[in-house]
PDB file of C-alpha atoms in Angstrom:
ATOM      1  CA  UNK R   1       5.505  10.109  -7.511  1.00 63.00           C
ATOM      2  CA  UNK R   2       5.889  10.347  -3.540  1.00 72.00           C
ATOM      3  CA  UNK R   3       2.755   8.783  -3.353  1.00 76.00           C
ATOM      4  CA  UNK R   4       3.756   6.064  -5.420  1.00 78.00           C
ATOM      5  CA  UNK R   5       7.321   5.951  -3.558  1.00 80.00           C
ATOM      6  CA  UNK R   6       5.385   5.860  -0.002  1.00 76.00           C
ATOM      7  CA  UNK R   7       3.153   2.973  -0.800  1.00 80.00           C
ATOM      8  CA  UNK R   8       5.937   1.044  -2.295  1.00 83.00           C
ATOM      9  CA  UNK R   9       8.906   1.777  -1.162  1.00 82.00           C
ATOM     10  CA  UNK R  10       8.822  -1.611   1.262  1.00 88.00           C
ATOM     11  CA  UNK R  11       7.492  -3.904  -2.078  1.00 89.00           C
ATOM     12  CA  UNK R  12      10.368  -2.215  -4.341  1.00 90.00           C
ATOM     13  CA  UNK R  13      12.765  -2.779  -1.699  1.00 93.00           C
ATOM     14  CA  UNK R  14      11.802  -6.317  -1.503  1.00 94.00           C
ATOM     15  CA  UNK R  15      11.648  -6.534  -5.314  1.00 93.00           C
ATOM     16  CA  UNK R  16      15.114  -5.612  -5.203  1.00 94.00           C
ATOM     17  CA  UNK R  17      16.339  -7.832  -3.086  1.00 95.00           C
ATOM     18  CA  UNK R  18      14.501 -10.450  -5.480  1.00 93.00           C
ATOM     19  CA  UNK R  19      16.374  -9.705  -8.168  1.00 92.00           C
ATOM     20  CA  UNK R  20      20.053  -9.856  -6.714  1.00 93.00           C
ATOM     21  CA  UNK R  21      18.783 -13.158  -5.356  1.00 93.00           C
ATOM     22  CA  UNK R  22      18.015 -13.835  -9.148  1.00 90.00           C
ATOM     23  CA  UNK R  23      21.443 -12.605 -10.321  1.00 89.00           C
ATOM     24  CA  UNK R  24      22.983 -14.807  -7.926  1.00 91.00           C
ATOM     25  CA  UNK R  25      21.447 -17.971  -8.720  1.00 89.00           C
ATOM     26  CA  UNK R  26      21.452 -16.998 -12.147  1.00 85.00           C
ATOM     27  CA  UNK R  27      25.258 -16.663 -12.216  1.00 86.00           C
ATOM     28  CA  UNK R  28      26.294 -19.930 -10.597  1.00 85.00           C
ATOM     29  CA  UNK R  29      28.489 -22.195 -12.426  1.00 84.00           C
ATOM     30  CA  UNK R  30      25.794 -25.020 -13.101  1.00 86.00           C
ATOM     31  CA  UNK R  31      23.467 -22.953 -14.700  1.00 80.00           C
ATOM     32  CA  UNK R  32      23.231 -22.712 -18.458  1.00 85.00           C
ATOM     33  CA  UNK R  33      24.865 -19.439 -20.192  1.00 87.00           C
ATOM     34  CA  UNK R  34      22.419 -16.550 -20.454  1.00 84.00           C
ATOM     35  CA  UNK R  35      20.717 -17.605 -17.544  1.00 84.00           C
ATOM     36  CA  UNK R  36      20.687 -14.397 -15.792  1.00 84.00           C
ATOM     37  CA  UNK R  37      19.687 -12.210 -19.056  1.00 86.00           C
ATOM     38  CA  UNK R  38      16.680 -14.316 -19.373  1.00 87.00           C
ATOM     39  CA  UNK R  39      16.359 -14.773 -15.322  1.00 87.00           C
ATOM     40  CA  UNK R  40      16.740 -11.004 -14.307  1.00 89.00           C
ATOM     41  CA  UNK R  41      14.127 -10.138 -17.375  1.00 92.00           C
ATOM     42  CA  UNK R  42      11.409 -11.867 -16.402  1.00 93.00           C
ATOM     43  CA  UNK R  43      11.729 -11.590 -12.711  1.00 93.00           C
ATOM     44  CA  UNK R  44      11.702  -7.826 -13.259  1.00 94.00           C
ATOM     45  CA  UNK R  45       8.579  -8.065 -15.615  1.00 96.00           C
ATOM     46  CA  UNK R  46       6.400  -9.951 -13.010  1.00 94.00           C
ATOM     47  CA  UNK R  47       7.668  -7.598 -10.131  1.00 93.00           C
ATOM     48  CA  UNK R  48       6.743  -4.716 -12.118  1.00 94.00           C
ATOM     49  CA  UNK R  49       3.232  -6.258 -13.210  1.00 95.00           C
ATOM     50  CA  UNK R  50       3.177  -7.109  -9.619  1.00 93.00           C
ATOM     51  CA  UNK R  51       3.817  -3.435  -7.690  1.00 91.00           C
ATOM     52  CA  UNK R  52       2.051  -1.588 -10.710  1.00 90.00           C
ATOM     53  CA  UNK R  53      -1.137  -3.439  -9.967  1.00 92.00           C
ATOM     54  CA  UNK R  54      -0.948  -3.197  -6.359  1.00 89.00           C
ATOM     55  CA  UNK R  55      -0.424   0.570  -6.649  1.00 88.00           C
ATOM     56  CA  UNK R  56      -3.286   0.943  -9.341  1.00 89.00           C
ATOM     57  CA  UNK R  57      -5.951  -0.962  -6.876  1.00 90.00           C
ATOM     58  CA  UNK R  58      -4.478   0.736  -4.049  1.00 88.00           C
ATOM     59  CA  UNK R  59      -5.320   4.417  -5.571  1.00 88.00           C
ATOM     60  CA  UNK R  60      -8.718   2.985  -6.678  1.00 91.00           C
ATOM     61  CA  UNK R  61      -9.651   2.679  -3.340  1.00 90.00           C
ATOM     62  CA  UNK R  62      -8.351   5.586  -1.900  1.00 89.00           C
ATOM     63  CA  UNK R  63     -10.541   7.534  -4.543  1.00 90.00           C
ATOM     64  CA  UNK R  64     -13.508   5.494  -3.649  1.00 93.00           C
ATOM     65  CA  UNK R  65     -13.163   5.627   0.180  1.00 91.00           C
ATOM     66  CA  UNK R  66     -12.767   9.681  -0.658  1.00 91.00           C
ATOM     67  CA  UNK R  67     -15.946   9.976  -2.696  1.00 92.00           C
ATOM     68  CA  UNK R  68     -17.724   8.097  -0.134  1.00 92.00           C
ATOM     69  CA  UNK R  69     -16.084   9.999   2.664  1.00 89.00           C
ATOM     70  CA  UNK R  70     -17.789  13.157   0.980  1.00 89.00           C
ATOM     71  CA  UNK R  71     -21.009  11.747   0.191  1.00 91.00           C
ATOM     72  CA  UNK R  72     -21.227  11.099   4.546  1.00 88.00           C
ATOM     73  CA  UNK R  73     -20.787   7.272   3.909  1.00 91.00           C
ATOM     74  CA  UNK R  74     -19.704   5.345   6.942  1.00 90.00           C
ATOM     75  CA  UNK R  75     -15.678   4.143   6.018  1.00 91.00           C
ATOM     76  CA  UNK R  76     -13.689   1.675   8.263  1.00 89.00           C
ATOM     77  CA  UNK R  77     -10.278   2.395   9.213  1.00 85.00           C
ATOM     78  CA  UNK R  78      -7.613  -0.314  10.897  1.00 81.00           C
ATOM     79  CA  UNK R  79      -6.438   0.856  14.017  1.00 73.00           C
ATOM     80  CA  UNK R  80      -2.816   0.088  15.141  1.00 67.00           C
ATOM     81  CA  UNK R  81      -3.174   1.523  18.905  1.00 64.00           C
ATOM     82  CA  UNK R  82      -5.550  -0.933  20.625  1.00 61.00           C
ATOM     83  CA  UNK R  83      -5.067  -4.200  19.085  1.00 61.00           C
ATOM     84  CA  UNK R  84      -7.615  -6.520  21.112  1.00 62.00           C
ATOM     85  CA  UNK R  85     -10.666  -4.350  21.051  1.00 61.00           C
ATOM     86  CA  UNK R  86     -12.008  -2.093  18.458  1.00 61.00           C
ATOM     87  CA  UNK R  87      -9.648  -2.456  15.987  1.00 77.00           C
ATOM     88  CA  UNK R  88     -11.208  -0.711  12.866  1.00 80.00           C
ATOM     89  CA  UNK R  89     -12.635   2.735  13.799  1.00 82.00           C
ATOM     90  CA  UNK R  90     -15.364   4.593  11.824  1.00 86.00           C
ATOM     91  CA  UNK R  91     -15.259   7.744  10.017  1.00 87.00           C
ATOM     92  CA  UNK R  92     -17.759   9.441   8.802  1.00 89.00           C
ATOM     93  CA  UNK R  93     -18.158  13.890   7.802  1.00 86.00           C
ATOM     94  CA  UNK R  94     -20.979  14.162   9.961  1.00 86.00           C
ATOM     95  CA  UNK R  95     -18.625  13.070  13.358  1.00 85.00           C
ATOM     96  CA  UNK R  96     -16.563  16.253  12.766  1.00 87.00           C
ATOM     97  CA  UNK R  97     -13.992  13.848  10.584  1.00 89.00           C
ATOM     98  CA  UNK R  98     -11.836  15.963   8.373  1.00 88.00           C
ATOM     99  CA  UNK R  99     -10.310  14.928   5.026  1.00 87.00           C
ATOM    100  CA  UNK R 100      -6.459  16.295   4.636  1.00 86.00           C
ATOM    101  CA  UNK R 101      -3.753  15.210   2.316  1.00 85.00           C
ATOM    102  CA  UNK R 102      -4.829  11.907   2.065  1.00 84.00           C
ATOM    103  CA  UNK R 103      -5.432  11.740   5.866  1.00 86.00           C
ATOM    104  CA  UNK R 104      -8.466  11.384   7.947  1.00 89.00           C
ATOM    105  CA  UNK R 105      -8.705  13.727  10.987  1.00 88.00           C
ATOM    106  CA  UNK R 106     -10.576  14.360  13.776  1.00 87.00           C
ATOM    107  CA  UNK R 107     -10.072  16.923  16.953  1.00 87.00           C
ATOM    108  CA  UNK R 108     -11.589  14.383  18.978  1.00 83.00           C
ATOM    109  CA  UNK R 109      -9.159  11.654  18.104  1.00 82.00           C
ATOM    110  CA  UNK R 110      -5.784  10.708  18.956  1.00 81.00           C
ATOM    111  CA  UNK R 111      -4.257  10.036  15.229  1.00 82.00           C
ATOM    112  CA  UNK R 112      -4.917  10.541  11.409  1.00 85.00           C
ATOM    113  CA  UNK R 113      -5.841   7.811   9.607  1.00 85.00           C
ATOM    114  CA  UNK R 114      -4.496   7.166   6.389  1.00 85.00           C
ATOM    115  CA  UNK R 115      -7.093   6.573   3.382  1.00 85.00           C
ATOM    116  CA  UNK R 116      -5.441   3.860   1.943  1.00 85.00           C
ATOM    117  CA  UNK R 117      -5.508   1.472   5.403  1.00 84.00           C
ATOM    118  CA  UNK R 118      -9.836   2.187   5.051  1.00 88.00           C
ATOM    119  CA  UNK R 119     -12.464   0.568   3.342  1.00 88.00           C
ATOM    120  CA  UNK R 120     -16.218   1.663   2.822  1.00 89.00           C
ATOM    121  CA  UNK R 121     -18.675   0.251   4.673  1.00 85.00           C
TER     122      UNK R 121
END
């Protein structure tokens, strides 16, 4: 669950925020009555559809990047700290890369990497 809270949390925050915009609208005086039942239902439908598939493709490819990661596959990570030049860097076991709580480690680098900002190769 603190998984699912920590690559979330910003979408359900958002999603909230969605639907208090929806129960205002839906609550004004020239819309029909029952607007916001039907409005706040199907807003929070699609959001969940929304943030459950997000969070289902995002653990897909965390558990792909991981099998690859163990199989010595070369995996492409985003890097934040130098923005104009080399802006993915790539991990691989065999470069003394280290796989820990969902973070990719190195002595001779800087920073983890989180394995759900990577890709494979």
């Amino acid at each position: 669950m603190s998984n699912f809270l920590f690559l979330e949390g910003a979408y359900l925050i958002l999603g909230a925020i969605i639907l208090l915009v929806t129960l205002f609208v839906s609550t004004r005086p020239f819309m029909s009555k029952g607007a916001w039942k039907k409005g706040l239902f199907w807003v929070t439908v699609v959001l969940a559809v929304m943030i459950g598939a997000h969070y289902n493709l995002t653990m897909s490819r965390m558990a792909e990047v991981k099998a690859a990661f163990e199989k010595d596959l070369p995996i492409l990570c985003e890097s934040r700290m130098q923005r104009k030049v080399a802006q993915t860097v790539t991990i691989q076991k065999s470069n003394d890369w280290f796989l820990e709580n969902d973070n990719f480690s190195s002595p001779n680098y800087s920073r983890p990497f989180f394995a759900a900002r990577c890709i494979v190769k």
